[in-house]
Amino acid sequence: MAGKTRRVLMPAAHRLPGAHIAAIIGFAGMLALAGCGESTGSPGPTPTGTRTSGASAPPSPSAQVLTQLMVKQDLTALDRGVLTYRLPNTVRTSQPFTLKVTITDVGKGKPGVISATEASRRLGLTVFPKDIPTGAFVGLTIVSCANLTCHPLNPRAAQPIISAGSSQTWGWQITPGSPGPASLVINATTFEGQSTTSLSQVLVPISMKVMASTGFAEQQRSKSRHRALASAKGFLDTTTGLITSVGGAVAVLAGGFAWVSRQLKRRKKRRPKSSPHNGG
């Protein structure tokens, strides 16, 4: 019939049930999603503020940070150490003496367990007011000497001071210089075990006044006399040389004048006497 649309129906044998169609559509959607994931080769960006199950763990601390933590723990585990020394009553020029410095481990007691005033009065020692960490290997070295000559007597700078009550002593031969102020500085270093890693460094300044010895004063007077005599001798030698030189020049001039005078006299003697002229 004209003007009417003809409807074509699929045979019943080729029609698919509604459940099958829904399954096919769902399967096609899964394939599409899988294809999108494989086309990029990597998962898409993770939205900000969300965490995925495969997130990486926070970075581990660096070796430097770990070392600092270990050093801090080692420092807290150390004991307190007290440094003492004794100086001669009088330090004189050119008179060597032995400086002995001792560090004693006093455990983990609070500061002030050993009174510096009491120790100085009873033992005649000078007590350094700051603690030197012990419970490890400790080394003492002199890093500065002013108006002094310092020679170490210990074969090893680092020695073990491990437990409370233990101590070690270092020694130096000190030779004072000229009269006046003098000083030295000791570096007290606490090491980690027997390694060269420093856990603590404390500078210990020691000052003293050098007095002139009797021999030194006499030596200085003798040197002054020798310098005066040497200056006078140099002046006399210079003056004598000058006089000799002037005298020699005068002698040469005098000899020259004498020779000229003799030559003139000889010429006068050889000149013939003139005779009267007779005319024609």
Short mmCIF file of C-alpha atoms in Angstrom, two decimals:
data_model
loop_
_atom_site.label_atom_id
_atom_site.label_comp_id
_atom_site.label_asym_id
_atom_site.label_seq_id
_atom_site.Cartn_x
_atom_site.Cartn_y
_atom_site.Cartn_z
CA MET A 1 0.00 0.00 0.00
CA ALA A 2 1.27 3.47 -0.91
CA GLY A 3 2.25 5.83 2.01
CA LYS A 4 2.62 3.06 4.62
CA THR A 5 6.00 1.84 6.07
CA ARG A 6 6.58 -1.84 5.79
CA ARG A 7 7.86 -3.49 8.97
CA VAL A 8 10.31 -6.37 8.52
CA LEU A 9 10.51 -8.83 11.42
CA MET A 10 13.44 -11.13 12.16
CA PRO A 11 12.58 -14.79 12.10
CA ALA A 12 12.10 -16.27 15.51
CA ALA A 13 15.05 -18.62 15.07
CA HIS A 14 17.49 -15.66 14.80
CA ARG A 15 16.16 -13.51 17.68
CA LEU A 16 18.28 -13.18 20.91
CA PRO A 17 16.77 -13.15 24.35
CA GLY A 18 17.00 -9.86 26.34
CA ALA A 19 19.35 -11.40 28.95
CA HIS A 20 21.85 -12.37 26.26
CA ILE A 21 21.84 -8.85 24.84
CA ALA A 22 22.51 -7.37 28.25
CA ALA A 23 25.40 -9.77 28.78
CA ILE A 24 26.95 -8.87 25.44
CA ILE A 25 26.70 -5.15 26.19
CA GLY A 26 28.35 -5.65 29.57
CA PHE A 27 31.18 -7.76 28.10
CA ALA A 28 31.78 -5.14 25.40
CA GLY A 29 32.04 -2.47 28.10
CA MET A 30 34.64 -4.50 29.98
CA LEU A 31 36.70 -4.93 26.81
CA ALA A 32 36.58 -1.20 26.17
CA LEU A 33 37.82 -0.39 29.66
CA ALA A 34 40.62 -2.95 29.36
CA GLY A 35 41.64 -1.50 26.02
CA CYS A 36 41.90 2.01 27.46
CA GLY A 37 44.17 0.78 30.24
CA GLU A 38 46.49 -1.05 27.86
CA SER A 39 46.70 1.75 25.31
CA THR A 40 48.59 4.06 27.69
CA GLY A 41 50.88 1.37 29.08
CA SER A 42 50.57 2.83 32.60
CA PRO A 43 47.71 3.68 34.92
CA GLY A 44 46.30 7.17 34.76
CA PRO A 45 47.27 9.84 37.27
CA THR A 46 46.06 9.42 40.79
CA PRO A 47 43.79 12.26 41.90
CA THR A 48 45.31 14.58 44.49
CA GLY A 49 44.48 13.70 48.06
CA THR A 50 43.81 10.00 47.39
CA ARG A 51 45.98 7.06 48.37
CA THR A 52 46.39 3.94 46.33
CA SER A 53 47.15 0.52 47.67
CA GLY A 54 50.51 0.53 45.87
CA ALA A 55 51.81 3.84 47.32
CA SER A 56 55.61 3.86 48.09
CA ALA A 57 56.90 4.00 51.68
CA PRO A 58 58.48 7.25 53.00
CA PRO A 59 62.25 7.58 52.23
CA SER A 60 64.64 6.18 54.80
CA PRO A 61 66.93 8.65 56.67
CA SER A 62 70.31 9.35 55.09
CA ALA A 63 73.59 7.95 56.39
CA GLN A 64 74.52 11.37 57.77
CA VAL A 65 71.30 11.60 59.79
CA LEU A 66 71.80 8.08 61.12
CA THR A 67 75.38 8.93 62.11
CA GLN A 68 74.22 12.05 63.94
CA LEU A 69 71.59 10.05 65.81
CA MET A 70 74.16 7.43 66.79
CA VAL A 71 76.62 10.09 67.96
CA LYS A 72 73.89 11.73 70.04
CA GLN A 73 73.01 8.41 71.64
CA ASP A 74 76.70 7.73 72.31
CA LEU A 75 77.11 11.14 73.95
CA THR A 76 74.18 10.53 76.29
CA ALA A 77 75.70 7.18 77.23
CA LEU A 78 79.08 8.70 78.19
CA ASP A 79 80.29 9.41 81.73
CA ARG A 80 81.50 12.65 83.25
CA GLY A 81 85.24 13.21 83.38
CA VAL A 82 87.22 15.68 85.53
CA LEU A 83 90.50 17.13 84.19
CA THR A 84 93.18 18.16 86.71
CA TYR A 85 96.77 19.40 86.42
CA ARG A 86 99.53 20.94 88.53
CA LEU A 87 101.89 23.78 87.59
CA PRO A 88 105.16 24.64 89.40
CA ASN A 89 104.92 27.36 92.01
CA THR A 90 107.33 29.46 89.97
CA VAL A 91 108.00 29.10 86.25
CA ARG A 92 111.44 30.44 85.34
CA THR A 93 113.20 31.00 82.06
CA SER A 94 115.21 28.12 80.57
CA GLN A 95 114.18 25.79 83.42
CA PRO A 96 112.15 22.86 81.94
CA PHE A 97 109.41 21.20 83.95
CA THR A 98 106.97 18.32 83.40
CA LEU A 99 103.29 19.14 83.01
CA LYS A 100 101.03 16.21 83.96
CA VAL A 101 97.32 16.29 83.10
CA THR A 102 94.94 13.64 84.47
CA ILE A 103 91.35 12.82 83.49
CA THR A 104 89.25 10.81 85.97
CA ASP A 105 85.93 9.14 85.19
CA VAL A 106 83.40 10.06 87.91
CA GLY A 107 80.46 8.13 86.44
CA LYS A 108 77.13 9.70 85.57
CA GLY A 109 76.82 11.86 88.66
CA LYS A 110 75.47 15.36 88.50
CA PRO A 111 77.88 18.26 87.87
CA GLY A 112 79.56 19.48 91.00
CA VAL A 113 80.19 16.07 92.55
CA ILE A 114 83.89 16.96 92.78
CA SER A 115 84.50 20.43 94.18
CA ALA A 116 87.28 22.24 92.34
CA THR A 117 88.09 24.30 95.43
CA GLU A 118 88.29 21.24 97.68
CA ALA A 119 90.41 19.28 95.22
CA SER A 120 92.77 22.22 94.76
CA ARG A 121 93.15 22.74 98.51
CA ARG A 122 93.74 19.08 99.39
CA LEU A 123 95.85 17.96 96.46
CA GLY A 124 97.33 21.18 95.17
CA LEU A 125 95.69 20.56 91.79
CA THR A 126 93.96 22.87 89.37
CA VAL A 127 90.59 21.49 88.26
CA PHE A 128 89.22 22.45 84.86
CA PRO A 129 85.65 23.75 85.39
CA LYS A 130 84.08 21.92 82.41
CA ASP A 131 83.39 18.19 82.09
CA ILE A 132 85.41 16.00 79.74
CA PRO A 133 83.17 13.15 78.44
CA THR A 134 84.61 9.75 79.38
CA GLY A 135 83.48 6.14 79.22
CA ALA A 136 85.38 5.87 75.92
CA PHE A 137 88.83 6.54 74.43
CA VAL A 138 90.05 10.06 75.22
CA GLY A 139 92.99 11.86 73.65
CA LEU A 140 94.88 14.97 74.78
CA THR A 141 97.05 17.02 72.43
CA ILE A 142 98.61 20.47 72.79
CA VAL A 143 97.48 22.59 69.86
CA SER A 144 99.10 25.90 70.82
CA CYS A 145 102.20 27.04 72.75
CA ALA A 146 103.01 30.72 73.34
CA ASN A 147 106.45 31.62 74.79
CA LEU A 148 106.86 27.91 75.58
CA THR A 149 108.43 24.86 73.97
CA CYS A 150 106.17 21.80 74.42
CA HIS A 151 107.34 18.21 73.88
CA PRO A 152 104.89 15.28 74.42
CA LEU A 153 106.01 12.39 76.62
CA ASN A 154 103.14 9.97 75.83
CA PRO A 155 103.55 7.57 72.90
CA ARG A 156 99.78 7.58 72.26
CA ALA A 157 97.44 10.54 72.43
CA ALA A 158 94.23 8.46 72.88
CA GLN A 159 93.84 6.25 75.97
CA PRO A 160 90.85 4.30 77.36
CA ILE A 161 88.90 5.77 80.27
CA ILE A 162 86.02 3.32 80.33
CA SER A 163 84.47 2.97 83.79
CA ALA A 164 83.83 5.12 86.84
CA GLY A 165 86.95 5.57 88.93
CA SER A 166 89.37 4.90 86.06
CA SER A 167 91.84 7.59 84.99
CA GLN A 168 94.68 8.30 82.57
CA THR A 169 97.56 10.76 82.72
CA TRP A 170 99.34 12.61 79.91
CA GLY A 171 102.68 14.38 80.24
CA TRP A 172 104.65 17.07 78.41
CA GLN A 173 108.08 18.58 78.92
CA ILE A 174 107.64 22.36 78.96
CA THR A 175 110.56 24.75 78.49
CA PRO A 176 109.73 28.41 79.28
CA GLY A 177 110.96 31.17 77.00
CA SER A 178 111.64 34.78 77.90
CA PRO A 179 110.22 36.55 80.99
CA GLY A 180 106.56 37.50 80.65
CA PRO A 181 103.17 35.84 80.04
CA ALA A 182 103.01 32.34 78.52
CA SER A 183 100.18 29.97 77.67
CA LEU A 184 99.23 26.69 76.04
CA VAL A 185 95.97 25.13 74.82
CA ILE A 186 95.09 21.41 75.18
CA ASN A 187 92.47 19.79 72.95
CA ALA A 188 90.59 17.01 74.81
CA THR A 189 88.88 14.72 72.27
CA THR A 190 86.50 11.85 73.10
CA PHE A 191 86.39 9.19 70.37
CA GLU A 192 83.76 6.64 69.37
CA GLY A 193 85.33 3.34 70.37
CA GLN A 194 88.82 2.99 68.93
CA SER A 195 87.90 4.83 65.74
CA THR A 196 88.89 8.34 64.70
CA THR A 197 85.27 9.58 64.90
CA SER A 198 85.11 12.46 67.35
CA LEU A 199 82.18 12.56 69.78
CA SER A 200 83.31 15.62 71.72
CA GLN A 201 86.11 18.21 71.70
CA VAL A 202 86.90 20.53 74.61
CA LEU A 203 89.67 23.16 74.58
CA VAL A 204 91.58 23.56 77.85
CA PRO A 205 93.60 26.82 78.09
CA ILE A 206 96.42 27.01 80.65
CA SER A 207 98.17 30.31 81.42
CA MET A 208 101.30 31.07 83.44
CA LYS A 209 103.86 33.81 84.03
CA VAL A 210 107.53 33.21 83.30
CA MET A 211 110.00 34.79 85.74
CA ALA A 212 113.63 35.58 84.93
CA SER A 213 116.04 33.09 86.53
CA THR A 214 119.34 34.18 88.06
CA GLY A 215 121.30 32.54 85.30
CA PHE A 216 119.08 34.12 82.67
CA ALA A 217 119.60 37.63 84.10
CA GLU A 218 123.39 37.14 84.23
CA GLN A 219 123.31 35.75 80.71
CA GLN A 220 121.42 38.81 79.49
CA ARG A 221 123.94 41.13 81.18
CA SER A 222 126.80 39.19 79.64
CA LYS A 223 125.18 39.43 76.22
CA SER A 224 124.77 43.19 76.69
CA ARG A 225 128.46 43.56 77.58
CA HIS A 226 129.49 41.49 74.58
CA ARG A 227 127.32 43.60 72.29
CA ALA A 228 128.82 46.80 73.70
CA LEU A 229 132.38 45.48 73.30
CA ALA A 230 131.64 44.31 69.78
CA SER A 231 130.25 47.74 68.88
CA ALA A 232 133.29 49.51 70.36
CA LYS A 233 135.70 47.17 68.58
CA GLY A 234 133.92 47.73 65.30
CA PHE A 235 134.12 51.49 65.80
CA LEU A 236 137.86 51.32 66.61
CA ASP A 237 138.58 49.08 63.64
CA THR A 238 136.72 51.45 61.35
CA THR A 239 138.46 54.51 62.79
CA THR A 240 141.92 52.89 62.65
CA GLY A 241 141.34 51.89 59.06
CA LEU A 242 140.27 55.40 58.21
CA ILE A 243 143.34 56.91 59.92
CA THR A 244 145.60 54.41 58.18
CA SER A 245 144.05 55.22 54.84
CA VAL A 246 144.39 58.96 55.37
CA GLY A 247 147.96 58.54 56.62
CA GLY A 248 148.81 56.45 53.58
CA ALA A 249 147.40 59.07 51.28
CA VAL A 250 149.40 61.80 53.04
CA ALA A 251 152.58 59.71 52.77
CA VAL A 252 152.02 59.20 49.04
CA LEU A 253 151.49 62.90 48.50
CA ALA A 254 154.57 63.79 50.56
CA GLY A 255 156.66 61.31 48.58
CA GLY A 256 155.44 62.79 45.31
CA PHE A 257 156.39 66.32 46.32
CA ALA A 258 159.87 65.17 47.39
CA TRP A 259 160.46 63.44 44.06
CA VAL A 260 159.44 66.55 42.10
CA SER A 261 161.74 68.72 44.22
CA ARG A 262 164.72 66.43 43.60
CA GLN A 263 164.10 66.45 39.86
CA LEU A 264 164.07 70.25 39.75
CA LYS A 265 167.36 70.47 41.67
CA ARG A 266 169.03 68.04 39.27
CA ARG A 267 167.98 70.06 36.25
CA LYS A 268 169.42 73.24 37.75
CA LYS A 269 172.79 71.53 38.32
CA ARG A 270 173.00 70.24 34.74
CA ARG A 271 172.17 73.62 33.10
CA PRO A 272 175.48 75.18 31.61
CA LYS A 273 176.57 78.64 32.76
CA SER A 274 176.05 81.38 30.13
CA SER A 275 179.29 83.20 28.60
CA PRO A 276 179.51 86.90 27.60
CA HIS A 277 178.85 87.58 23.91
CA ASN A 278 181.70 89.01 21.96
CA GLY A 279 180.86 91.17 18.94
CA GLY A 280 182.49 91.04 15.52
#
